[in-house]
Amino acid sequence: MGRWPVHLSHLRLRDFRNYARLDVELAPGFHLLLGNNAQGKTNILEAIYLLATLRSFRGVGNAQIVRHGQSGFFVGAKTQHAGSHEIKVYWSSKERNLTLDGNPVRKLSQFLGVFRAVVFCSEDIQLVKGPASRRRRYLDLLLAQTQPGYLPILQRYARTVRSRNALLKRRVVDPAALEAFTRELVTLGTQLTEMRRKLLPEITPIATEAYRRVTNAAEELRLDYAPSVRNDFWVELRKYEAREKVVRMTLLGPHRDELVLTLDGKSAAQFGSEGQKRSVVIALKMAQAEYLTSVHGVPPVLLIDDIMGELDVKRRSGFLPLLRRVHQAHSQVFMTCTEENWPQELGLNLQRWEVKAGKLVKA
């Protein structure tokens, strides 16, 4: 793959959060979004992230993104990467449209990876503090953006779990149907486990090194994949048969895996201080950005939502090499700040925007 920089050259919003209309041309480089709270800085980052992943990083559904009093939202963009692409997303409660270069997107796997972005935000703390599903999603997104075959398998697996659970909830369970879904569960689940297992040795050294840079080698961060299936999936499922019929759900498989995060061998969630947890999160997100860079040859667009103000000088300095690398590769960084807390150490080669009441103006 050619090493062409990735950037967003045009962003268009209609009825998205507090933006009635926005049309803006964007150059590569570093964009600083300045303004008071609740003016719409984070909403810009949310729209860009939605273009990359079709989800909000705030953990909300699309209905909550629609501007008050309107029926739907639109996000459109032109992206540059070894040629240009046009992405259009329209959502309302009655209609959903996603097009790439004017063609309807039929499969998510054909879309994910066209435009790549990594977000750093306060919600990321759930990667350490939150349920295992947050850490599984971290692995799933990384694999979906780097291995084209991963997402279709994950989607089929999720459908199989839903169908199998629906069957287990029936008063009388059809043994032949259950056997068929179990066979599918084992086949797809084994593939997912294997792909996740192979990813860990690739991202762990990057995350460990990032943590060392951010904390000045205070402790050692480790990432360990703990699949719920330890040995033969089929054999282990048989042991759960009676329990599954009682609780009426699938109790084993990649949908119950865990990514274990430890600092010097102790659970980061249980024993880490708030500062340590924040450092772990930043290391994980830096690993995500650097792994995407190593696989694709170019950095993703970075979206940094007001986290610099939360970090002390030492942690900020560990973060800067990644920002400089993205900058040197002529990719893009979008960072939200208030006028007081923007990181002066980034230098003066910045494009500053003032965000006020859903309007974006070059500062």
CSV table of C-alpha atoms in Angstrom, one decimal:
chain,number,residue,atom,x,y,z
A,1,MET,CA,0.0,0.0,0.0
A,2,GLY,CA,1.4,3.4,-0.9
A,3,ARG,CA,2.3,5.7,1.9
A,4,TRP,CA,-0.1,8.5,1.2
A,5,PRO,CA,-1.2,10.8,4.1
A,6,VAL,CA,-4.7,10.4,5.3
A,7,HIS,CA,-6.7,13.6,5.9
A,8,LEU,CA,-10.2,15.1,5.8
A,9,SER,CA,-10.3,17.8,3.2
A,10,HIS,CA,-14.0,18.8,3.6
A,11,LEU,CA,-16.5,18.4,6.3
A,12,ARG,CA,-20.3,19.0,5.9
A,13,LEU,CA,-22.8,18.8,8.8
A,14,ARG,CA,-26.6,19.3,8.7
A,15,ASP,CA,-28.6,19.2,11.9
A,16,PHE,CA,-25.8,17.4,13.8
A,17,ARG,CA,-25.9,18.2,17.5
A,18,ASN,CA,-25.8,22.0,17.8
A,19,TYR,CA,-24.8,22.5,14.1
A,20,ALA,CA,-27.7,23.5,11.8
A,21,ARG,CA,-25.2,23.8,8.9
A,22,LEU,CA,-21.5,23.6,8.6
A,23,ASP,CA,-19.3,23.5,5.4
A,24,VAL,CA,-15.6,23.7,6.0
A,25,GLU,CA,-12.4,23.1,4.0
A,26,LEU,CA,-9.7,21.4,6.1
A,27,ALA,CA,-5.9,21.2,5.3
A,28,PRO,CA,-3.6,18.5,6.6
A,29,GLY,CA,-1.8,19.4,9.8
A,30,PHE,CA,-2.7,20.4,13.3
A,31,HIS,CA,-6.2,21.9,14.0
A,32,LEU,CA,-6.8,23.5,17.3
A,33,LEU,CA,-10.5,23.9,18.2
A,34,LEU,CA,-10.8,26.6,20.8
A,35,GLY,CA,-13.8,27.8,22.7
A,36,ASN,CA,-15.7,27.7,26.0
A,37,ASN,CA,-17.6,24.6,27.1
A,38,ALA,CA,-20.9,23.6,25.4
A,39,GLN,CA,-20.1,25.5,22.2
A,40,GLY,CA,-19.7,22.5,19.9
A,41,LYS,CA,-16.0,21.6,19.9
A,42,THR,CA,-16.5,18.0,20.8
A,43,ASN,CA,-19.3,17.7,18.3
A,44,ILE,CA,-16.9,18.2,15.5
A,45,LEU,CA,-14.7,15.4,16.7
A,46,GLU,CA,-17.7,13.2,17.2
A,47,ALA,CA,-18.8,13.8,13.6
A,48,ILE,CA,-15.3,13.0,12.3
A,49,TYR,CA,-15.2,9.8,14.4
A,50,LEU,CA,-18.6,8.8,13.1
A,51,LEU,CA,-17.3,9.0,9.5
A,52,ALA,CA,-14.6,6.5,10.4
A,53,THR,CA,-16.5,4.0,12.5
A,54,LEU,CA,-20.3,4.9,12.2
A,55,ARG,CA,-20.5,5.2,16.0
A,56,SER,CA,-20.3,8.0,18.5
A,57,PHE,CA,-17.4,7.8,20.9
A,58,ARG,CA,-19.7,9.2,23.6
A,59,GLY,CA,-21.6,5.9,23.8
A,60,VAL,CA,-24.9,7.3,22.7
A,61,GLY,CA,-27.4,6.2,20.0
A,62,ASN,CA,-27.9,8.2,16.8
A,63,ALA,CA,-31.2,9.6,18.0
A,64,GLN,CA,-29.4,11.7,20.6
A,65,ILE,CA,-27.1,13.2,17.9
A,66,VAL,CA,-30.0,14.8,15.9
A,67,ARG,CA,-30.3,18.6,16.4
A,68,HIS,CA,-33.2,19.5,18.8
A,69,GLY,CA,-36.5,19.6,16.9
A,70,GLN,CA,-35.2,18.0,13.7
A,71,SER,CA,-35.9,14.6,12.3
A,72,GLY,CA,-32.4,13.4,11.2
A,73,PHE,CA,-28.8,14.4,10.7
A,74,PHE,CA,-26.3,14.4,7.8
A,75,VAL,CA,-22.5,14.1,7.9
A,76,GLY,CA,-20.6,14.3,4.7
A,77,ALA,CA,-16.9,14.4,4.0
A,78,LYS,CA,-14.2,14.3,1.4
A,79,THR,CA,-11.2,12.3,2.5
A,80,GLN,CA,-7.7,12.2,0.9
A,81,HIS,CA,-5.6,9.0,0.9
A,82,ALA,CA,-4.0,7.8,-2.4
A,83,GLY,CA,-6.9,9.5,-4.1
A,84,SER,CA,-10.1,11.1,-2.8
A,85,HIS,CA,-13.2,9.5,-1.4
A,86,GLU,CA,-16.6,11.0,-0.6
A,87,ILE,CA,-18.5,9.7,2.4
A,88,LYS,CA,-22.1,10.6,3.1
A,89,VAL,CA,-24.1,9.5,6.2
A,90,TYR,CA,-27.7,10.3,6.7
A,91,TRP,CA,-29.7,9.0,9.7
A,92,SER,CA,-33.3,9.5,10.8
A,93,SER,CA,-35.6,7.2,12.7
A,94,LYS,CA,-37.2,6.2,9.4
A,95,GLU,CA,-34.2,6.2,7.1
A,96,ARG,CA,-30.5,5.3,7.1
A,97,ASN,CA,-28.2,6.0,4.2
A,98,LEU,CA,-24.5,5.4,3.9
A,99,THR,CA,-22.7,6.0,0.6
A,100,LEU,CA,-19.1,5.8,-0.5
A,101,ASP,CA,-18.2,7.7,-3.7
A,102,GLY,CA,-21.9,7.8,-4.6
A,103,ASN,CA,-22.5,4.1,-4.1
A,104,PRO,CA,-24.6,2.6,-1.3
A,105,VAL,CA,-22.5,0.7,1.2
A,106,ARG,CA,-24.0,-2.8,1.5
A,107,LYS,CA,-21.4,-4.3,3.8
A,108,LEU,CA,-19.7,-2.6,6.7
A,109,SER,CA,-16.5,-4.6,6.1
A,110,GLN,CA,-16.1,-2.8,2.7
A,111,PHE,CA,-16.4,0.6,4.5
A,112,LEU,CA,-14.4,0.3,7.7
A,113,GLY,CA,-10.8,1.3,7.0
A,114,VAL,CA,-11.5,3.7,4.1
A,115,PHE,CA,-11.0,6.6,6.6
A,116,ARG,CA,-9.2,5.8,9.9
A,117,ALA,CA,-9.4,7.9,13.1
A,118,VAL,CA,-8.4,7.3,16.7
A,119,VAL,CA,-10.0,9.3,19.4
A,120,PHE,CA,-8.6,10.3,22.8
A,121,CYS,CA,-11.4,11.4,25.2
A,122,SER,CA,-12.4,11.3,28.8
A,123,GLU,CA,-14.9,8.4,28.1
A,124,ASP,CA,-11.8,6.2,27.3
A,125,ILE,CA,-11.3,5.7,31.1
A,126,GLN,CA,-14.0,3.0,30.7
A,127,LEU,CA,-11.3,0.9,28.9
A,128,VAL,CA,-9.8,0.4,32.3
A,129,LYS,CA,-12.8,0.9,34.7
A,130,GLY,CA,-15.6,-0.4,32.5
A,131,PRO,CA,-17.0,-3.8,31.7
A,132,ALA,CA,-15.1,-6.4,29.6
A,133,SER,CA,-17.2,-5.5,26.6
A,134,ARG,CA,-15.3,-2.1,26.3
A,135,ARG,CA,-11.9,-3.9,26.1
A,136,ARG,CA,-13.3,-6.4,23.6
A,137,ARG,CA,-14.5,-3.5,21.4
A,138,TYR,CA,-11.0,-2.1,21.5
A,139,LEU,CA,-9.6,-5.3,20.1
A,140,ASP,CA,-12.5,-5.7,17.6
A,141,LEU,CA,-12.1,-2.2,16.2
A,142,LEU,CA,-8.3,-2.7,15.8
A,143,LEU,CA,-8.8,-6.0,14.0
A,144,ALA,CA,-11.7,-4.7,11.8
A,145,GLN,CA,-9.4,-1.8,10.7
A,146,THR,CA,-6.4,-4.0,9.9
A,147,GLN,CA,-7.8,-7.4,8.9
A,148,PRO,CA,-10.5,-7.3,6.2
A,149,GLY,CA,-11.8,-10.8,7.1
A,150,TYR,CA,-12.4,-10.1,10.8
A,151,LEU,CA,-15.6,-8.0,10.8
A,152,PRO,CA,-17.7,-10.4,8.7
A,153,ILE,CA,-16.8,-13.3,11.0
A,154,LEU,CA,-17.6,-11.1,14.1
A,155,GLN,CA,-21.0,-10.1,12.6
A,156,ARG,CA,-21.9,-13.7,11.8
A,157,TYR,CA,-20.8,-14.8,15.3
A,158,ALA,CA,-22.9,-12.2,16.9
A,159,ARG,CA,-26.0,-13.3,14.9
A,160,THR,CA,-25.3,-16.9,15.8
A,161,VAL,CA,-25.1,-16.1,19.5
A,162,ARG,CA,-28.5,-14.1,19.2
A,163,SER,CA,-30.1,-17.0,17.4
A,164,ARG,CA,-28.8,-19.6,19.8
A,165,ASN,CA,-29.9,-17.6,22.8
A,166,ALA,CA,-33.4,-17.2,21.3
A,167,LEU,CA,-33.6,-21.0,20.9
A,168,LEU,CA,-32.4,-21.6,24.5
A,169,LYS,CA,-35.2,-19.2,25.7
A,170,ARG,CA,-37.9,-21.5,24.2
A,171,ARG,CA,-39.9,-23.8,26.5
A,172,VAL,CA,-39.0,-26.8,24.3
A,173,VAL,CA,-35.6,-26.6,22.7
A,174,ASP,CA,-35.2,-28.3,19.3
A,175,PRO,CA,-32.0,-30.4,19.7
A,176,ALA,CA,-31.2,-30.5,15.9
A,177,ALA,CA,-31.4,-26.7,15.6
A,178,LEU,CA,-29.3,-26.2,18.8
A,179,GLU,CA,-26.7,-28.6,17.4
A,180,ALA,CA,-26.5,-26.6,14.1
A,181,PHE,CA,-26.1,-23.2,15.9
A,182,THR,CA,-23.6,-24.8,18.3
A,183,ARG,CA,-21.5,-26.0,15.3
A,184,GLU,CA,-21.6,-22.5,13.8
A,185,LEU,CA,-20.7,-21.0,17.2
A,186,VAL,CA,-17.7,-23.2,17.5
A,187,THR,CA,-16.4,-22.6,13.9
A,188,LEU,CA,-16.7,-18.8,14.0
A,189,GLY,CA,-15.7,-18.5,17.7
A,190,THR,CA,-12.5,-20.4,17.1
A,191,GLN,CA,-11.5,-18.1,14.3
A,192,LEU,CA,-12.2,-15.0,16.3
A,193,THR,CA,-10.2,-16.3,19.3
A,194,GLU,CA,-7.3,-17.1,17.1
A,195,MET,CA,-7.2,-13.7,15.4
A,196,ARG,CA,-7.5,-11.9,18.8
A,197,ARG,CA,-4.8,-14.2,20.2
A,198,LYS,CA,-2.4,-13.3,17.4
A,199,LEU,CA,-3.0,-9.5,17.8
A,200,LEU,CA,-1.8,-9.4,21.4
A,201,PRO,CA,1.9,-10.0,20.9
A,202,GLU,CA,1.8,-7.3,18.2
A,203,ILE,CA,0.2,-4.5,20.2
A,204,THR,CA,1.5,-5.4,23.7
A,205,PRO,CA,5.1,-4.1,23.1
A,206,ILE,CA,3.7,-0.9,21.6
A,207,ALA,CA,1.4,-0.3,24.6
A,208,THR,CA,4.1,-1.1,27.1
A,209,GLU,CA,6.6,1.3,25.4
A,210,ALA,CA,3.9,4.0,25.2
A,211,TYR,CA,3.1,3.6,28.9
A,212,ARG,CA,6.9,3.8,29.7
A,213,ARG,CA,7.1,7.1,27.8
A,214,VAL,CA,4.0,8.6,29.4
A,215,THR,CA,5.0,7.7,32.9
A,216,ASN,CA,8.8,7.7,32.7
A,217,ALA,CA,8.9,3.9,33.3
A,218,ALA,CA,7.1,4.0,36.6
A,219,GLU,CA,5.6,0.5,36.3
A,220,GLU,CA,5.3,-2.1,33.7
A,221,LEU,CA,2.0,-2.3,31.8
A,222,ARG,CA,1.0,-5.8,30.5
A,223,LEU,CA,-1.9,-6.8,28.3
A,224,ASP,CA,-3.1,-10.4,28.5
A,225,TYR,CA,-5.8,-12.0,26.5
A,226,ALA,CA,-8.0,-14.2,28.6
A,227,PRO,CA,-10.4,-16.2,26.3
A,228,SER,CA,-13.4,-17.8,28.0
A,229,VAL,CA,-12.5,-20.9,26.0
A,230,ARG,CA,-9.3,-22.4,27.3
A,231,ASN,CA,-9.1,-25.7,25.4
A,232,ASP,CA,-11.4,-27.4,23.0
A,233,PHE,CA,-14.5,-25.2,22.4
A,234,TRP,CA,-16.8,-28.0,21.6
A,235,VAL,CA,-15.8,-30.1,24.6
A,236,GLU,CA,-16.1,-27.1,27.0
A,237,LEU,CA,-19.5,-26.2,25.7
A,238,ARG,CA,-20.8,-29.7,26.4
A,239,LYS,CA,-19.9,-29.1,30.1
A,240,TYR,CA,-22.1,-26.0,30.1
A,241,GLU,CA,-25.1,-27.6,28.5
A,242,ALA,CA,-27.2,-28.1,31.6
A,243,ARG,CA,-26.4,-24.6,33.0
A,244,GLU,CA,-27.2,-23.0,29.6
A,245,LYS,CA,-30.6,-24.5,29.7
A,246,VAL,CA,-31.2,-23.1,33.2
A,247,VAL,CA,-30.0,-19.5,32.5
A,248,ARG,CA,-31.2,-19.7,28.8
A,249,MET,CA,-28.2,-18.1,27.2
A,250,THR,CA,-24.8,-18.9,25.6
A,251,LEU,CA,-22.2,-18.9,28.5
A,252,LEU,CA,-19.0,-19.5,26.6
A,253,GLY,CA,-17.3,-18.0,23.6
A,254,PRO,CA,-15.5,-14.8,22.4
A,255,HIS,CA,-18.4,-12.7,23.5
A,256,ARG,CA,-17.3,-13.4,27.1
A,257,ASP,CA,-13.5,-12.9,26.6
A,258,GLU,CA,-11.4,-10.5,28.7
A,259,LEU,CA,-8.4,-8.3,28.0
A,260,VAL,CA,-6.5,-8.2,31.3
A,261,LEU,CA,-4.6,-5.0,32.1
A,262,THR,CA,-2.0,-5.2,34.8
A,263,LEU,CA,0.7,-2.8,36.3
A,264,ASP,CA,3.6,-4.7,37.8
A,265,GLY,CA,1.4,-7.8,37.9
A,266,LYS,CA,-1.6,-6.1,39.7
A,267,SER,CA,-5.0,-5.3,38.2
A,268,ALA,CA,-4.9,-1.7,36.8
A,269,ALA,CA,-8.7,-1.4,37.5
A,270,GLN,CA,-8.5,-2.6,41.1
A,271,PHE,CA,-5.2,-1.3,42.3
A,272,GLY,CA,-4.2,1.6,39.9
A,273,SER,CA,-4.5,5.2,41.0
A,274,GLU,CA,-6.6,7.6,38.9
A,275,GLY,CA,-3.4,8.9,37.3
A,276,GLN,CA,-2.2,5.4,36.5
A,277,LYS,CA,-5.5,4.5,35.0
A,278,ARG,CA,-5.4,7.6,32.8
A,279,SER,CA,-1.9,6.7,31.7
A,280,VAL,CA,-2.9,3.1,30.8
A,281,VAL,CA,-5.8,4.5,28.7
A,282,ILE,CA,-3.5,6.9,26.8
A,283,ALA,CA,-1.0,4.1,26.3
A,284,LEU,CA,-3.7,1.8,24.8
A,285,LYS,CA,-4.9,4.6,22.5
A,286,MET,CA,-1.3,5.4,21.4
A,287,ALA,CA,-0.8,1.7,20.7
A,288,GLN,CA,-4.0,1.7,18.6
A,289,ALA,CA,-2.7,4.7,16.6
A,290,GLU,CA,0.8,3.3,16.2
A,291,TYR,CA,-0.4,-0.2,15.3
A,292,LEU,CA,-2.6,1.3,12.5
A,293,THR,CA,0.3,3.3,11.3
A,294,SER,CA,2.6,0.2,11.2
A,295,VAL,CA,0.0,-1.9,9.3
A,296,HIS,CA,-1.1,0.8,6.8
A,297,GLY,CA,2.1,2.8,6.5
A,298,VAL,CA,0.4,6.1,7.3
A,299,PRO,CA,-1.0,7.5,10.6
A,300,PRO,CA,-4.7,7.7,11.2
A,301,VAL,CA,-6.3,11.1,11.9
A,302,LEU,CA,-6.1,11.8,15.7
A,303,LEU,CA,-9.0,13.3,17.6
A,304,ILE,CA,-8.0,14.6,21.0
A,305,ASP,CA,-10.8,15.9,23.2
A,306,ASP,CA,-9.7,18.2,25.9
A,307,ILE,CA,-7.5,15.6,27.6
A,308,MET,CA,-4.3,17.7,27.5
A,309,GLY,CA,-5.7,19.9,30.3
A,310,GLU,CA,-6.1,16.8,32.4
A,311,LEU,CA,-2.5,15.7,32.0
A,312,ASP,CA,0.4,16.9,34.0
A,313,VAL,CA,3.5,18.1,32.1
A,314,LYS,CA,5.3,14.7,32.3
A,315,ARG,CA,2.4,12.7,30.8
A,316,ARG,CA,2.0,15.4,28.1
A,317,SER,CA,5.6,15.1,27.1
A,318,GLY,CA,5.2,11.3,26.6
A,319,PHE,CA,2.3,12.0,24.3
A,320,LEU,CA,4.0,14.6,22.1
A,321,PRO,CA,6.2,12.2,19.9
A,322,LEU,CA,3.1,10.6,18.5
A,323,LEU,CA,1.6,14.0,17.7
A,324,ARG,CA,4.9,15.0,16.0
A,325,ARG,CA,5.0,11.8,13.9
A,326,VAL,CA,1.4,12.4,12.7
A,327,HIS,CA,2.3,16.0,11.9
A,328,GLN,CA,5.5,15.0,10.0
A,329,ALA,CA,3.5,12.5,7.9
A,330,HIS,CA,1.2,15.3,6.8
A,331,SER,CA,-1.8,13.6,8.4
A,332,GLN,CA,-4.2,15.5,10.7
A,333,VAL,CA,-4.8,16.1,14.4
A,334,PHE,CA,-7.9,17.7,15.7
A,335,MET,CA,-7.6,18.9,19.3
A,336,THR,CA,-10.2,20.7,21.5
A,337,CYS,CA,-9.1,23.0,24.2
A,338,THR,CA,-10.0,26.1,26.0
A,339,GLU,CA,-7.8,29.2,25.4
A,340,GLU,CA,-6.1,28.7,28.7
A,341,ASN,CA,-5.1,25.0,28.5
A,342,TRP,CA,-3.9,24.4,24.9
A,343,PRO,CA,-0.4,22.8,24.9
A,344,GLN,CA,2.0,25.6,24.0
A,345,GLU,CA,4.8,23.0,23.5
A,346,LEU,CA,3.1,22.0,20.2
A,347,GLY,CA,4.6,25.2,18.8
A,348,LEU,CA,3.0,27.8,16.5
A,349,ASN,CA,2.5,25.8,13.3
A,350,LEU,CA,-1.2,25.3,14.1
A,351,GLN,CA,-4.5,26.1,12.4
A,352,ARG,CA,-6.6,27.7,15.1
A,353,TRP,CA,-10.4,27.7,15.0
A,354,GLU,CA,-12.8,29.4,17.3
A,355,VAL,CA,-15.9,27.4,18.1
A,356,LYS,CA,-18.9,29.4,19.3
A,357,ALA,CA,-22.6,28.4,19.4
A,358,GLY,CA,-22.3,25.8,16.6
A,359,LYS,CA,-20.2,28.0,14.3
A,360,LEU,CA,-16.6,27.4,13.3
A,361,VAL,CA,-14.4,30.4,12.4
A,362,LYS,CA,-10.7,30.6,11.6
A,363,ALA,CA,-9.1,32.3,14.5
